[in-house]
Amino acid sequence: MEAGPLNMKNFARLIGLTAIALAAAQATAADLKIGFISSLSGPISALGIPYEKGIRAAIAEHPMLAGRKVELIVLDDASDPTTAGRNARKLVVEDKVDVLIGTSGVPSAMAIAAVARELNTPLISPTPVTIPGPEGAWTVTVSQPFPLMVAGVVERMKKSGVKTVAFIGFSDALGDLAYDSLVKSADAAGIKVVANERYARADSSVAGQVLKIVAARPDAVFAGNSGTPGALPYLGLAERGYKGQLYGTHGLINADFVRVGGASIEGLQVPSGPVLVADQLPADNPIKKVSMNFRGAYQKAHGAVPTDAFSSYTYDAYLLLADAASRTKGEPGTAAYRTALRDAIMSTKELVGTHGVYNFKPDNRYGSDQRAVVVVRMEKGQWKLVP
């Protein structure tokens, strides 16, 4: 008579333990960890802060990916490449993230990419970073490649009758990338590059560089820089009374740059992703719908409409992750899952984002094509589409 009650107790205990184990397993399976690095302080924070706002808007809109809860871990690299690399290592080794997203500057993005390759963790960069060969095998970029964007600007120069152009840009990897892209496109267009001046992101003056540019008397000036420090050359040129045409990169489309540049950037032409002028796109353009969805998600998350082109890059990074995660088998938190996730990212086809339509291949880690480029002009504090 005692065997029955004892068995019932054991059975109840077994059911309880099974339920606890199942709940624990489900909780583990539900977490897909994103290690997010951005420049939330320092000279590139004008880009880094919008990057964080973009991904938070995306997660607020889609808190689950492939049936799994998303955990976002955010670290500030303080606009420093060494800190960016250290953050990436901590996120992978200590926090066991499944994917890295970041950061705001090319040198820092390259530092993260090196860690991603070493630790076999996929990296989605919202910043243009080119790492050819095996060293870049774990990195893709949702930002348009500089050659593509600069080619769009050089086409405008040619149509505007520019014969000579001076370059001024950052004395780092981004400046090199912008200059090389300009030289290649300008040469093909029959435009001569007559100066190559550089400055550090933290510099407070470019008076000497501007004097040399003005002395060269170029038809136009192209600046290879980004964020708030990108306003410095235009301010210097205005002080010297330069009246030629002004061009720049897509790294300048943010509210702080416009505020600091003021009247000195009137007429400035830069390339942009379609998201900046989404309301002017044809109704049948698929980018328009995604871009307007982004605007709605951003406003809901932050209480205001976006005024930059950077927050939408990390929104696109999250869309890319969501698409890849839906095609990835296995359990997050494992090396096998990270490899499978990387492979899924690399095989993305015709994914519509706010900046373009993405296609990746193992030997093509930029996903953008001509659909990702428009040219805009600064007119009285507002970016306007150039027909």
Coordinates of N, CA and C in Angstrom, one line a residue, residues 15 18 23 33 101 145 194 246 250 265 292 319 361-362 382 386:
I15 N 8.4 15.2 -12.8 CA 7.7 16.2 -13.7 C 8.2 17.6 -13.4
T18 N 11.8 18.1 -14.7 CA 11.7 18.1 -16.2 C 11.3 19.5 -16.6
A23 N 12.4 24.7 -19.0 CA 12.4 26.1 -19.0 C 13.8 26.7 -19.1
K33 N 22.7 36.8 -28.7 CA 23.4 38.0 -28.2 C 24.1 38.8 -29.3
I101 N 28.4 44.0 -34.1 CA 28.0 45.1 -34.9 C 28.7 46.4 -34.5
P145 N 30.2 51.2 -50.3 CA 31.7 51.4 -50.5 C 32.0 52.7 -51.0
V194 N 44.5 68.2 -57.7 CA 45.6 69.1 -57.7 C 46.2 69.3 -56.2
L246 N 31.8 72.7 -53.7 CA 32.1 71.9 -52.5 C 31.5 70.6 -52.6
H250 N 29.5 60.7 -47.8 CA 28.3 60.4 -47.1 C 28.4 60.3 -45.6
I265 N 28.7 75.6 -45.4 CA 28.4 74.4 -46.2 C 27.2 74.5 -47.2
M292 N 10.5 54.2 -44.9 CA 9.4 54.8 -44.1 C 9.1 54.0 -42.9
L319 N 18.4 44.3 -39.9 CA 17.6 43.6 -40.9 C 18.4 42.4 -41.5
K361 N 28.5 38.0 -51.2 CA 29.2 36.8 -51.6 C 30.5 36.7 -50.8
P362 N 31.1 35.5 -50.6 CA 32.3 35.4 -49.9 C 33.4 36.3 -50.4
Q382 N 19.0 72.2 -45.1 CA 18.3 71.0 -45.4 C 19.0 70.3 -46.6
V386 N 19.4 66.0 -55.5 CA 19.9 66.6 -56.8 C 19.4 65.7 -57.9

